Structures are given as C-alpha cells and as structure tokens.
C-alpha cells in the first residue's frame, strides 16, 4: 500500500535569501515576508496550483531545506500531507478547510489555483470593515490571486507585513465571476499549518463579569475549537488565540498570536492532523455565515493579525499592543491622556433628577475628577427610562427629569472646575443605540426593525430586543438620534453599551450584514464627532475586540469592579489588547458583584493599570478616610496615565501563579517606569516577596520612588523587596532613569 517514494516540494531560489531585508520578496512563485525577527514563506506548488506553506517563525535566511513528503498511496492525499496556505475542500485534505463554497449545483468542492500576484506599497483599506492601517514605510502588502476555473470563483489572499511589529495581517476576498448565486458556507481569514507536533494553545474565556480568564491547554490530535455564536465577539471567548511551544512562559519561548479584527460571531479551530501538523483557522463562525454571493459580488473577510515572538507571551502582547495603539485605533485619543472620570451608575442607578446629577458631578469635581458621565436613565418621553423595562430606543431626554433638555444641566456641570485645577469638568453620556425595549415609541412605530425570524418568538433579554443594523433605515435612525443628542449640548464622551446577544435572526448571514451596518454607524459617528471620546461597552467586556477598537479607543473591561478579580481580568485582557484600551474604575465597597471589601488604595491602584481611570460611586457615601484618599489617588492615576497609555507592559507575576501579581509599565522612551505590586493574601512568617523587573536598560541607573538609585541589572536580577502586612496590600513605585 505504501510506496517509499519521496517527493521534493518547493523551489527556493537564492534571491529570497539575499533579499531578506526587504519586507516582501517574490521570486517567481515563491514568496517571503520578512519582519524584524520573523520570516513567513510559502510557494505555489506547480503541479496543483495550490499554495504550500514553508515557514512561519524566526528569521530564516539562505536556502531552506526542501520539504520532503512521503508519497503514500493512502486515504490522505498529498494535500493532506502538506502545509497549505488556503485549504479548500475536496482535494484529499481531510482537515478543516479555510473555505467552503456551496455551488448552485449543490456541491461544495473547489479547486482554487494560483493565477497571479501583486505587491502593493502600504495597505489598502478593507471595504466596510475595520482594519490595521499604515503608510508605505510601515507596511507592505502581497496579494495572491487564486482562481477556480470550474466554478469561476476567485479568492484573493492579502498578506500585509508590519516588519517592526513582526506582524502579518491576512484577509481574503471571494468573488463570484460565474452566472449563478453561490453560498459561502465558511471562510477563515487566517489559516496556517505549523509543522510542530508539540504545541499548547492559550485562549481567553469567561462570561458576564468574569471576562478574559486565561485558558492554556495542550493541542491534541483532532480539533479543539472555541468561538462565539452570540452574534458578537462576546464574553464567552475572545477572538484571540496563541499557540506556544510547551516550555513558553511570559518571557521566554516561541509564541504565535492571532487576533481577529472583528466584532461578530467567530470561530477559532486548532486541528492537529494525522500527519502531526497543527492547523489554526481564525474567521467567521460558519454557523453564522451562509452568505449568498450573487454573480459579480465579493465577500471580504475580516482580517486576522498574526504576530510572532521569540520572547514569550509578553513579547507577543507587546507587539500587539503597540501595533494596535499605532495602526488600528483611529481616535485622536488613542494615546493621549484620558480624563479621570466619575460615572453615575453605581452611585445613583436609575434614581435621579437634574439636581441630584448636578450634585454628584459637583462632588466628582471636588475630589478631582475631570469628567462626569451620566449613565442609563436620562431618556424616554412616553416611556420614561426609570427602570430597565422601557424606553430604550427613544433617545430624547426624559421631560420630567430634564424639562429643558440636557443643555442647562450640562452647561452647569461643564462650568465646574475640577478641584485645585483650572480644568473645566467635561460631560459624558451613556447610550445603548443598538437596542430597543418593546415598551417604547420606537418599537410601536417600527416593530419590523428588530432582529426576528418570521413567526418565531422574539425572545427578550433584559426586556429588550436587538435592532437589525443590517437595515439602512436603522443605521440612519441611530446616526440621527445620536447626532442630535451630541449636538444638543457640550457632550464630549460617549459610553456606547450593548447588553444582549442576538437570538432569532432572519438568516445566519444577518450577523455579518449587521456588523457591516454597525461599522458604518461607528465610522460615520466617530468621523462626525472626532472630539468625542468614545468608550465601547457590552455588559462589560462582551465586545472587547479589535473591531470595536478601530473606532472606540477604550472599552469598559468588565462589569466586575472587584479589585482582586479585576487583576485577573485586566491581565487576561492585556494578552491581546493594550492597557490604554481598558476602562477601569474604583468602585464602592462592599463590591456590588462579589461583596468583598478592599482598601481604597488597592482599588485605586488596580484601576490605574487601565488607560481610562475612573470612579464608580457616590463620594458622599464613602467613609471619610476613603473619600479623603480620592484626590491623591486621582493625582497618582494622572501621573502614571501617560506611561500606561503609551508604554510597554511587562506582566511580571500573574495572579494565577503568584500571591504577588506585579506589572511594570515602561515609557516609550525608556525614561520612566511604574511598577504595580499586590499581595493577595497574608503571608505570615515568610520572607517578603522580591519582585524582579524586566525590560530595563541593564547598564542604566534608575531612581526608585525618588530615593535610592539602582542599576537596571540589579533591578532585573536581584529585584526589589516589598514588605506587606495582611491581606490585599498594594504598592505603586515610580522609576526614573538617571
Ligand atoms: C516544478 O517545480 C519543481 C521543483 O521546484 C521543478 O523541479 C520542476 O521543473 C517544476 N515543473 C514545472 C513544470 O515548472
Ligand atoms: C477586495 O474586494 C474589495 C471590494 O471589491 C476591493 O476594494 C479590494 O481591493 C479587494 N482586495 C483585494 C486584496 O483584492
Ligand atoms: C440570487 O441572489 C439574489 C440576491 O440576493 C436574489 O435576489 C436571487 O433571488 C437569487 N437567485 C436565486 C436563483 O436564488
Ligand atoms: C431631586 O431628587 C432629590 C433627591 O432624590 C430630591 O431631594 C429633590 O427634591 C428632587 N428635585 C426635584 C426637582 O425633583
Ligand atoms: C486641593 O488643595 C488643598 C490644599 O492643598 C488640599 O487640601 C486638597 O486635598 C486638594 N484637593 C484635591 C482634590 O486635590
Ligand atoms: C410593557 O408595558 C405594559 C403595559 O404598560 C406592561 O404590562 C408590561 O409589563 C410592560 N413590559 C415590560 C417588559 O416592562
Ligand atoms: C444651573 O445653574 C443656574 C445658576 O446657578 C441655576 O439657576 C439653574 O437652576 C441650574 N440649572 C440646572 C439644570 O442645574
Ligand atoms: C522612599 O522614601 C520615602 C520617604 O523617605 C519612604 O516613605 C518610601 O518608603 C521610600 N520608598 C522606597 C521604595 O524605598
């Protein structure tokens, strides 16, 4: 049955080796993408026209040994024994395909063969979808055109390399050149086969109020999948995957990170096939696709960012952080200081009027906050939003609470000065524009605007339904209502919430159609109001994804504000997302979610590890000592904020592994650093922890908290010791390079 014949695949001319300093080199039909420390190589197999992967990992130069593939007359054909760039279905590769097209005749076979390629300086925009961006100095793009001559379908694979970040971004266009409709049943933005038998995978799982818990497991033979079928990226799993060598840690080892720039349902599959290769697929959730593609039309996949790091999981995170800060987030606030804010929700909930709001804003100003955010409850005319039972969709101020609109109160609030500063308070507002309560004027007028499937029930969650943002009239309604509110008063911050998943949809394809509509709405509003600081939110971190970050520079990380749990949630979120993007607040104790009481300093210190620091409480109800601590904590938050927003993050100890979680942020120019150290539980009669820093200049000297100076080498190899007493201690230490 088996023949011993060994076929040599591949064609690696010397030109690829010599030109390894160029970001993209194509010689004939062999391709090389070169970053600072990464090489990505693949070629066209000249007998099948298929694309075979050759290498994705540390830099390779010179000739690469040819891949030897045993030619066995078994069930699995050659396509199942090689590393494929874009595996289609029906050619003898029995692993999960990256694309599955249902032809009008019913078959799902395709034969996408290399046709041509082009190299583009820079990176073209992705029509209608969020995407990383850069000038031709930052990024280069290789587009490989594939064609299936039997069905007249083309697939264009786009590979963009950001060499300074060791990041390769891929997306796919599928175009129907035939005469009948076809259905795209599945389409992965990224598909890659790694040759290694032994890998582990890391993902982020959770649920409401416990987002971003790190999950690490061995990649076993067979398929291990996760994803979201909620309609959105979701709390349940984040659209992020890391594959790591088994010995990889935060600071050592090879790591491949994959991050999908998308907010809809998604699917991530890792399959170790019979030959031992590990395939990773990242893209649409096939259960929410079934995309009808009429003749002449194109489906563009979201893009997947892949980063490679030799410096462990932390190295991968730092690449993603800086790439996203500089080449994804469009807002002018991406890396600029965020005002310390006070949000009314945990303090007042739905129960307020003009006066009590003004009074709370005044207290916020007195403790030094710079922005006051009015949360849920301010709108609804016929169906006033005084509870979560009605009013969503009616975006006009509640006339009982605000008889003259928001303007007079906003004017008074923005007239306040934050304590001891010449800064005027800013005013922000909460909205949830994608939702509607059945008890609302909007729903009475437009019952067909909500997601629903014919006669099936319209399942309510939190008494609300989801508007169908695929409909242009819904997009226009939202753009107009939100524009009207923002134009009605001096509102410079918006918290955009989204508190339920999609249940009954008219068709599986509605999920993606909704996303295209939602991105259109986000893009229009954020372009129209560039001076507004937009914060994304979805029952906390239910939509913490790169798609949202393109438009909103920050996202509310979790509705769980318990400071102890927040360490896990924020450090988990930071696997893929920059700390600059995290909203984090100091809230009242006992904590609303966990009932735990934590010192005000510890709560403040955890919150200032996020780019947007805030208060979620009524200062008047705090114990006097805690209230007195607020101005100092706000001042410290403002001091560390520039480093957190733009610096490199080093997760020194993880809360999963250590009683002393610790994080170091080092400013972009290396001059300043801030260290956060926590003790979770009392540590009786045991030596005090020594925290060894990372990422410093070994030869330089650093002044620690304005006191003694130590060299980087000493701080990294010996470390600093922290005397803590009792449960839940915290320290913030500033370092200044001399
Ligand atoms: C196909 O590629 C192989 C290996 O690179 C090469 O030896 C062979 O000449 C090529 N055949 C054609 C028809 O180009
Ligand atoms: C993908 O399709 C879109 C829409 O037709 C087009 O703007 C874009 O240039 C295409 N991209 C590639 C890489 O072919
Ligand atoms: C093809 O798709 C178009 C656009 O959705 C639709 O109007 C048409 O009915 C479809 N044709 C068939 C034969 O299904
Ligand atoms: C506003 O609410 C406060 C506190 O609940 C109450 O004392 C006050 O009378 C209310 N003012 C108006 C105008 O309703
Ligand atoms: C304002 O300054 C006074 C006097 O220095 C100080 O007592 C108070 O705590 C400061 N308040 C804030 C919010 O910084
Ligand atoms: C909507 O209003 C009706 C009539 O006022 C009421 O009976 C019903 O309970 C309300 N529904 C919700 C979800 O609040
Ligand atoms: C705003 O301040 C003015 C002057 O103190 C006051 O007369 C007015 O009632 C305030 N309005 C609101 C809505 O707070
Ligand atoms: C620095 O000096 C101050 C004042 O002497 C002291 O309170 C603080 O603990 C010192 N910090 C460190 C890290 O040694």
PDB file of N, CA and C in Angstrom, residues 357-434:
ATOM      1  N   UNK A 357     -28.088  64.823  39.928  1.00  0.00           N
ATOM      2  CA  UNK A 357     -26.974  64.611  38.988  1.00  0.00           C
ATOM      3  C   UNK A 357     -25.954  65.746  39.132  1.00  0.00           C
ATOM      4  N   UNK A 358     -26.468  66.960  39.170  1.00  0.00           N
ATOM      5  CA  UNK A 358     -25.541  68.087  39.311  1.00  0.00           C
ATOM      6  C   UNK A 358     -24.733  67.953  40.610  1.00  0.00           C
ATOM      7  N   UNK A 359     -25.427  67.570  41.677  1.00  0.00           N
ATOM      8  CA  UNK A 359     -24.726  67.437  42.964  1.00  0.00           C
ATOM      9  C   UNK A 359     -23.632  66.373  42.905  1.00  0.00           C
ATOM     10  N   UNK A 360     -23.945  65.265  42.228  1.00  0.00           N
ATOM     11  CA  UNK A 360     -22.938  64.208  42.119  1.00  0.00           C
ATOM     12  C   UNK A 360     -21.747  64.708  41.283  1.00  0.00           C
ATOM     13  N   UNK A 361     -22.060  65.444  40.223  1.00  0.00           N
ATOM     14  CA  UNK A 361     -20.978  65.988  39.381  1.00  0.00           C
ATOM     15  C   UNK A 361     -20.118  66.955  40.189  1.00  0.00           C
ATOM     16  N   UNK A 362     -20.771  67.691  41.045  1.00  0.00           N
ATOM     17  CA  UNK A 362     -20.049  68.640  41.886  1.00  0.00           C
ATOM     18  C   UNK A 362     -19.107  67.906  42.850  1.00  0.00           C
ATOM     19  N   UNK A 363     -19.618  66.813  43.413  1.00  0.00           N
ATOM     20  CA  UNK A 363     -18.746  66.018  44.293  1.00  0.00           C
ATOM     21  C   UNK A 363     -17.591  65.427  43.513  1.00  0.00           C
ATOM     22  N   UNK A 364     -17.880  65.026  42.266  1.00  0.00           N
ATOM     23  CA  UNK A 364     -16.818  64.477  41.425  1.00  0.00           C
ATOM     24  C   UNK A 364     -15.735  65.528  41.222  1.00  0.00           C
ATOM     25  N   UNK A 365     -16.168  66.735  40.949  1.00  0.00           N
ATOM     26  CA  UNK A 365     -15.210  67.823  40.740  1.00  0.00           C
ATOM     27  C   UNK A 365     -14.403  68.071  42.014  1.00  0.00           C
ATOM     28  N   UNK A 366     -15.072  68.013  43.135  1.00  0.00           N
ATOM     29  CA  UNK A 366     -14.384  68.299  44.406  1.00  0.00           C
ATOM     30  C   UNK A 366     -13.276  67.306  44.722  1.00  0.00           C
ATOM     31  N   UNK A 367     -13.470  66.050  44.293  1.00  0.00           N
ATOM     32  CA  UNK A 367     -12.397  65.085  44.576  1.00  0.00           C
ATOM     33  C   UNK A 367     -11.365  65.049  43.461  1.00  0.00           C
ATOM     34  N   UNK A 368     -11.570  65.849  42.422  1.00  0.00           N
ATOM     35  CA  UNK A 368     -10.532  65.969  41.393  1.00  0.00           C
ATOM     36  C   UNK A 368     -10.828  65.267  40.082  1.00  0.00           C
ATOM     37  N   UNK A 369     -12.052  64.697  39.915  1.00  0.00           N
ATOM     38  CA  UNK A 369     -12.387  64.077  38.625  1.00  0.00           C
ATOM     39  C   UNK A 369     -12.505  65.177  37.570  1.00  0.00           C
ATOM     40  N   UNK A 370     -12.280  64.798  36.304  1.00  0.00           N
ATOM     41  CA  UNK A 370     -12.284  65.788  35.217  1.00  0.00           C
ATOM     42  C   UNK A 370     -13.432  65.576  34.233  1.00  0.00           C
ATOM     43  N   UNK A 371     -14.146  64.478  34.440  1.00  0.00           N
ATOM     44  CA  UNK A 371     -15.224  64.138  33.502  1.00  0.00           C
ATOM     45  C   UNK A 371     -16.339  63.485  34.296  1.00  0.00           C
ATOM     46  N   UNK A 372     -17.559  63.944  34.041  1.00  0.00           N
ATOM     47  CA  UNK A 372     -18.708  63.330  34.693  1.00  0.00           C
ATOM     48  C   UNK A 372     -19.523  62.593  33.644  1.00  0.00           C
ATOM     49  N   UNK A 373     -19.874  61.330  33.930  1.00  0.00           N
ATOM     50  CA  UNK A 373     -20.620  60.535  32.954  1.00  0.00           C
ATOM     51  C   UNK A 373     -21.997  60.176  33.513  1.00  0.00           C
ATOM     52  N   UNK A 374     -23.012  60.620  32.771  1.00  0.00           N
ATOM     53  CA  UNK A 374     -24.385  60.306  33.135  1.00  0.00           C
ATOM     54  C   UNK A 374     -24.729  58.971  32.493  1.00  0.00           C
ATOM     55  N   UNK A 375     -24.990  57.980  33.310  1.00  0.00           N
ATOM     56  CA  UNK A 375     -25.261  56.627  32.784  1.00  0.00           C
ATOM     57  C   UNK A 375     -26.737  56.481  32.424  1.00  0.00           C
ATOM     58  N   UNK A 376     -27.215  55.271  32.387  1.00  0.00           N
ATOM     59  CA  UNK A 376     -28.578  54.936  31.965  1.00  0.00           C
ATOM     60  C   UNK A 376     -29.616  55.775  32.744  1.00  0.00           C
ATOM     61  N   UNK A 377     -30.776  56.023  32.111  1.00  0.00           N
ATOM     62  CA  UNK A 377     -31.903  56.604  32.830  1.00  0.00           C
ATOM     63  C   UNK A 377     -32.288  58.020  32.439  1.00  0.00           C
ATOM     64  N   UNK A 378     -31.610  58.612  31.481  1.00  0.00           N
ATOM     65  CA  UNK A 378     -31.845  60.035  31.188  1.00  0.00           C
ATOM     66  C   UNK A 378     -32.863  60.295  30.078  1.00  0.00           C
ATOM     67  N   UNK A 379     -33.370  59.224  29.442  1.00  0.00           N
ATOM     68  CA  UNK A 379     -34.139  59.415  28.206  1.00  0.00           C
ATOM     69  C   UNK A 379     -35.529  58.783  28.295  1.00  0.00           C
ATOM     70  N   UNK A 380     -36.303  58.929  27.213  1.00  0.00           N
ATOM     71  CA  UNK A 380     -37.632  58.333  27.135  1.00  0.00           C
ATOM     72  C   UNK A 380     -38.698  59.365  27.450  1.00  0.00           C
ATOM     73  N   UNK A 381     -39.604  59.565  26.514  1.00  0.00           N
ATOM     74  CA  UNK A 381     -40.638  60.584  26.679  1.00  0.00           C
ATOM     75  C   UNK A 381     -41.932  59.927  27.139  1.00  0.00           C
ATOM     76  N   UNK A 382     -42.529  59.171  26.214  1.00  0.00           N
ATOM     77  CA  UNK A 382     -43.775  58.493  26.542  1.00  0.00           C
ATOM     78  C   UNK A 382     -43.497  57.286  27.438  1.00  0.00           C
ATOM     79  N   UNK A 383     -42.314  56.693  27.266  1.00  0.00           N
ATOM     80  CA  UNK A 383     -41.901  55.531  28.062  1.00  0.00           C
ATOM     81  C   UNK A 383     -40.627  55.890  28.812  1.00  0.00           C
ATOM     82  N   UNK A 384     -40.749  56.694  29.873  1.00  0.00           N
ATOM     83  CA  UNK A 384     -39.531  57.158  30.534  1.00  0.00           C
ATOM     84  C   UNK A 384     -38.685  55.996  31.072  1.00  0.00           C
ATOM     85  N   UNK A 385     -37.420  56.123  30.878  1.00  0.00           N
ATOM     86  CA  UNK A 385     -36.480  55.063  31.248  1.00  0.00           C
ATOM     87  C   UNK A 385     -36.145  55.207  32.733  1.00  0.00           C
ATOM     88  N   UNK A 386     -37.073  54.748  33.576  1.00  0.00           N
ATOM     89  CA  UNK A 386     -36.820  54.822  35.013  1.00  0.00           C
ATOM     90  C   UNK A 386     -36.489  53.446  35.584  1.00  0.00           C
ATOM     91  N   UNK A 387     -36.482  52.456  34.696  1.00  0.00           N
ATOM     92  CA  UNK A 387     -36.042  51.112  35.062  1.00  0.00           C
ATOM     93  C   UNK A 387     -35.633  50.474  33.744  1.00  0.00           C
ATOM     94  N   UNK A 388     -35.154  49.215  33.800  1.00  0.00           N
ATOM     95  CA  UNK A 388     -34.734  48.620  32.524  1.00  0.00           C
ATOM     96  C   UNK A 388     -35.905  48.017  31.760  1.00  0.00           C
ATOM     97  N   UNK A 389     -37.141  48.387  32.149  1.00  0.00           N
ATOM     98  CA  UNK A 389     -38.301  47.786  31.499  1.00  0.00           C
ATOM     99  C   UNK A 389     -38.801  48.552  30.285  1.00  0.00           C
ATOM    100  N   UNK A 390     -38.388  49.776  30.126  1.00  0.00           N
ATOM    101  CA  UNK A 390     -38.932  50.535  28.992  1.00  0.00           C
ATOM    102  C   UNK A 390     -38.018  51.677  28.569  1.00  0.00           C
ATOM    103  N   UNK A 391     -38.286  52.214  27.403  1.00  0.00           N
ATOM    104  CA  UNK A 391     -37.664  53.457  26.945  1.00  0.00           C
ATOM    105  C   UNK A 391     -36.490  53.317  25.998  1.00  0.00           C
ATOM    106  N   UNK A 392     -35.809  52.145  25.991  1.00  0.00           N
ATOM    107  CA  UNK A 392     -34.652  52.012  25.088  1.00  0.00           C
ATOM    108  C   UNK A 392     -35.117  52.233  23.660  1.00  0.00           C
ATOM    109  N   UNK A 393     -34.413  53.041  22.949  1.00  0.00           N
ATOM    110  CA  UNK A 393     -34.784  53.353  21.563  1.00  0.00           C
ATOM    111  C   UNK A 393     -35.303  54.780  21.428  1.00  0.00           C
ATOM    112  N   UNK A 394     -35.774  55.336  22.534  1.00  0.00           N
ATOM    113  CA  UNK A 394     -36.329  56.700  22.493  1.00  0.00           C
ATOM    114  C   UNK A 394     -35.288  57.680  23.033  1.00  0.00           C
ATOM    115  N   UNK A 395     -34.405  58.108  22.164  1.00  0.00           N
ATOM    116  CA  UNK A 395     -33.223  58.866  22.578  1.00  0.00           C
ATOM    117  C   UNK A 395     -33.491  60.358  22.685  1.00  0.00           C
ATOM    118  N   UNK A 396     -34.503  60.692  23.485  1.00  0.00           N
ATOM    119  CA  UNK A 396     -34.765  62.102  23.800  1.00  0.00           C
ATOM    120  C   UNK A 396     -34.800  62.225  25.317  1.00  0.00           C
ATOM    121  N   UNK A 397     -34.304  63.340  25.857  1.00  0.00           N
ATOM    122  CA  UNK A 397     -34.251  63.460  27.314  1.00  0.00           C
ATOM    123  C   UNK A 397     -35.634  63.325  27.942  1.00  0.00           C
ATOM    124  N   UNK A 398     -35.677  62.637  29.062  1.00  0.00           N
ATOM    125  CA  UNK A 398     -36.908  62.469  29.837  1.00  0.00           C
ATOM    126  C   UNK A 398     -37.395  63.856  30.288  1.00  0.00           C
ATOM    127  N   UNK A 399     -38.594  64.274  29.822  1.00  0.00           N
ATOM    128  CA  UNK A 399     -39.042  65.649  30.106  1.00  0.00           C
ATOM    129  C   UNK A 399     -39.342  65.890  31.585  1.00  0.00           C
ATOM    130  N   UNK A 400     -39.646  64.830  32.349  1.00  0.00           N
ATOM    131  CA  UNK A 400     -39.864  65.036  33.789  1.00  0.00           C
ATOM    132  C   UNK A 400     -38.534  65.361  34.479  1.00  0.00           C
ATOM    133  N   UNK A 401     -37.491  64.657  34.047  1.00  0.00           N
ATOM    134  CA  UNK A 401     -36.194  64.849  34.686  1.00  0.00           C
ATOM    135  C   UNK A 401     -35.453  66.056  34.120  1.00  0.00           C
ATOM    136  N   UNK A 402     -35.622  66.279  32.837  1.00  0.00           N
ATOM    137  CA  UNK A 402     -34.886  67.366  32.176  1.00  0.00           C
ATOM    138  C   UNK A 402     -35.861  68.209  31.363  1.00  0.00           C
ATOM    139  N   UNK A 403     -36.655  69.048  32.036  1.00  0.00           N
ATOM    140  CA  UNK A 403     -37.719  69.782  31.342  1.00  0.00           C
ATOM    141  C   UNK A 403     -37.190  70.661  30.203  1.00  0.00           C
ATOM    142  N   UNK A 404     -35.948  71.105  30.301  1.00  0.00           N
ATOM    143  CA  UNK A 404     -35.407  71.942  29.219  1.00  0.00           C
ATOM    144  C   UNK A 404     -34.302  71.232  28.453  1.00  0.00           C
ATOM    145  N   UNK A 405     -34.395  69.921  28.432  1.00  0.00           N
ATOM    146  CA  UNK A 405     -33.342  69.164  27.745  1.00  0.00           C
ATOM    147  C   UNK A 405     -32.111  69.039  28.629  1.00  0.00           C
ATOM    148  N   UNK A 406     -31.063  68.456  28.053  1.00  0.00           N
ATOM    149  CA  UNK A 406     -29.844  68.238  28.834  1.00  0.00           C
ATOM    150  C   UNK A 406     -29.004  69.501  28.961  1.00  0.00           C
ATOM    151  N   UNK A 407     -29.200  70.410  28.022  1.00  0.00           N
ATOM    152  CA  UNK A 407     -28.284  71.535  27.880  1.00  0.00           C
ATOM    153  C   UNK A 407     -28.055  72.342  29.164  1.00  0.00           C
ATOM    154  N   UNK A 408     -29.144  72.781  29.867  1.00  0.00           N
ATOM    155  CA  UNK A 408     -28.895  73.618  31.060  1.00  0.00           C
ATOM    156  C   UNK A 408     -28.051  72.903  32.116  1.00  0.00           C
ATOM    157  N   UNK A 409     -28.327  71.605  32.315  1.00  0.00           N
ATOM    158  CA  UNK A 409     -27.548  70.880  33.319  1.00  0.00           C
ATOM    159  C   UNK A 409     -26.108  70.673  32.844  1.00  0.00           C
ATOM    160  N   UNK A 410     -25.950  70.339  31.562  1.00  0.00           N
ATOM    161  CA  UNK A 410     -24.596  70.125  31.026  1.00  0.00           C
ATOM    162  C   UNK A 410     -23.791  71.420  31.151  1.00  0.00           C
ATOM    163  N   UNK A 411     -24.469  72.527  30.887  1.00  0.00           N
ATOM    164  CA  UNK A 411     -23.782  73.812  30.979  1.00  0.00           C
ATOM    165  C   UNK A 411     -23.292  74.050  32.416  1.00  0.00           C
ATOM    166  N   UNK A 412     -24.151  73.754  33.371  1.00  0.00           N
ATOM    167  CA  UNK A 412     -23.726  73.931  34.764  1.00  0.00           C
ATOM    168  C   UNK A 412     -22.581  72.991  35.125  1.00  0.00           C
ATOM    169  N   UNK A 413     -22.661  71.755  34.660  1.00  0.00           N
ATOM    170  CA  UNK A 413     -21.617  70.783  35.020  1.00  0.00           C
ATOM    171  C   UNK A 413     -20.298  71.151  34.349  1.00  0.00           C
ATOM    172  N   UNK A 414     -20.364  71.535  33.079  1.00  0.00           N
ATOM    173  CA  UNK A 414     -19.111  71.871  32.389  1.00  0.00           C
ATOM    174  C   UNK A 414     -18.568  73.223  32.856  1.00  0.00           C
ATOM    175  N   UNK A 415     -19.376  73.927  33.659  1.00  0.00           N
ATOM    176  CA  UNK A 415     -18.889  75.170  34.265  1.00  0.00           C
ATOM    177  C   UNK A 415     -18.106  74.915  35.552  1.00  0.00           C
ATOM    178  N   UNK A 416     -18.219  73.680  36.078  1.00  0.00           N
ATOM    179  CA  UNK A 416     -17.483  73.358  37.313  1.00  0.00           C
ATOM    180  C   UNK A 416     -15.998  73.207  37.000  1.00  0.00           C
ATOM    181  N   UNK A 417     -15.165  73.553  37.963  1.00  0.00           N
ATOM    182  CA  UNK A 417     -13.727  73.315  37.810  1.00  0.00           C
ATOM    183  C   UNK A 417     -13.361  72.101  38.657  1.00  0.00           C
ATOM    184  N   UNK A 418     -12.566  71.219  38.084  1.00  0.00           N
ATOM    185  CA  UNK A 418     -12.043  70.105  38.874  1.00  0.00           C
ATOM    186  C   UNK A 418     -11.162  70.701  39.974  1.00  0.00           C
ATOM    187  N   UNK A 419     -11.221  70.097  41.167  1.00  0.00           N
ATOM    188  CA  UNK A 419     -10.565  70.668  42.349  1.00  0.00           C
ATOM    189  C   UNK A 419      -9.116  71.038  42.089  1.00  0.00           C
ATOM    190  N   UNK A 420      -8.728  72.170  42.581  1.00  0.00           N
ATOM    191  CA  UNK A 420      -7.337  72.643  42.520  1.00  0.00           C
ATOM    192  C   UNK A 420      -6.784  72.652  41.095  1.00  0.00           C
ATOM    193  N   UNK A 421      -7.665  72.795  40.104  1.00  0.00           N
ATOM    194  CA  UNK A 421      -7.125  72.865  38.748  1.00  0.00           C
ATOM    195  C   UNK A 421      -7.945  73.874  37.955  1.00  0.00           C
ATOM    196  N   UNK A 422      -7.390  74.288  36.844  1.00  0.00           N
ATOM    197  CA  UNK A 422      -8.117  75.238  36.013  1.00  0.00           C
ATOM    198  C   UNK A 422      -8.931  74.496  34.962  1.00  0.00           C
ATOM    199  N   UNK A 423      -8.937  73.142  35.077  1.00  0.00           N
ATOM    200  CA  UNK A 423      -9.638  72.331  34.078  1.00  0.00           C
ATOM    201  C   UNK A 423     -11.136  72.336  34.339  1.00  0.00           C
ATOM    202  N   UNK A 424     -11.908  72.640  33.299  1.00  0.00           N
ATOM    203  CA  UNK A 424     -13.353  72.531  33.433  1.00  0.00           C
ATOM    204  C   UNK A 424     -13.763  71.069  33.364  1.00  0.00           C
ATOM    205  N   UNK A 425     -14.823  70.737  34.088  1.00  0.00           N
ATOM    206  CA  UNK A 425     -15.363  69.382  34.006  1.00  0.00           C
ATOM    207  C   UNK A 425     -15.888  69.151  32.603  1.00  0.00           C
ATOM    208  N   UNK A 426     -15.741  67.933  32.142  1.00  0.00           N
ATOM    209  CA  UNK A 426     -16.363  67.547  30.883  1.00  0.00           C
ATOM    210  C   UNK A 426     -17.589  66.709  31.195  1.00  0.00           C
ATOM    211  N   UNK A 427     -18.468  66.613  30.216  1.00  0.00           N
ATOM    212  CA  UNK A 427     -19.698  65.856  30.426  1.00  0.00           C
ATOM    213  C   UNK A 427     -19.793  64.726  29.408  1.00  0.00           C
ATOM    214  N   UNK A 428     -20.176  63.557  29.899  1.00  0.00           N
ATOM    215  CA  UNK A 428     -20.334  62.408  29.013  1.00  0.00           C
ATOM    216  C   UNK A 428     -21.657  61.717  29.258  1.00  0.00           C
ATOM    217  N   UNK A 429     -22.041  60.889  28.327  1.00  0.00           N
ATOM    218  CA  UNK A 429     -23.362  60.293  28.402  1.00  0.00           C
ATOM    219  C   UNK A 429     -23.330  58.829  27.982  1.00  0.00           C
ATOM    220  N   UNK A 430     -24.276  58.061  28.534  1.00  0.00           N
ATOM    221  CA  UNK A 430     -24.422  56.631  28.215  1.00  0.00           C
ATOM    222  C   UNK A 430     -25.510  56.457  27.164  1.00  0.00           C
ATOM    223  N   UNK A 431     -25.264  55.586  26.209  1.00  0.00           N
ATOM    224  CA  UNK A 431     -26.301  55.225  25.231  1.00  0.00           C
ATOM    225  C   UNK A 431     -26.214  53.718  24.940  1.00  0.00           C
ATOM    226  N   UNK A 432     -27.320  53.178  24.441  1.00  0.00           N
ATOM    227  CA  UNK A 432     -27.320  51.770  24.001  1.00  0.00           C
ATOM    228  C   UNK A 432     -28.123  51.684  22.700  1.00  0.00           C
ATOM    229  N   UNK A 433     -27.575  52.283  21.647  1.00  0.00           N
ATOM    230  CA  UNK A 433     -28.379  52.570  20.454  1.00  0.00           C
ATOM    231  C   UNK A 433     -28.778  51.356  19.621  1.00  0.00           C
ATOM    232  N   UNK A 434     -28.153  50.200  19.846  1.00  0.00           N
ATOM    233  CA  UNK A 434     -28.491  49.046  19.006  1.00  0.00           C
ATOM    234  C   UNK A 434     -29.690  48.282  19.564  1.00  0.00           C
TER     235      UNK A 434
END
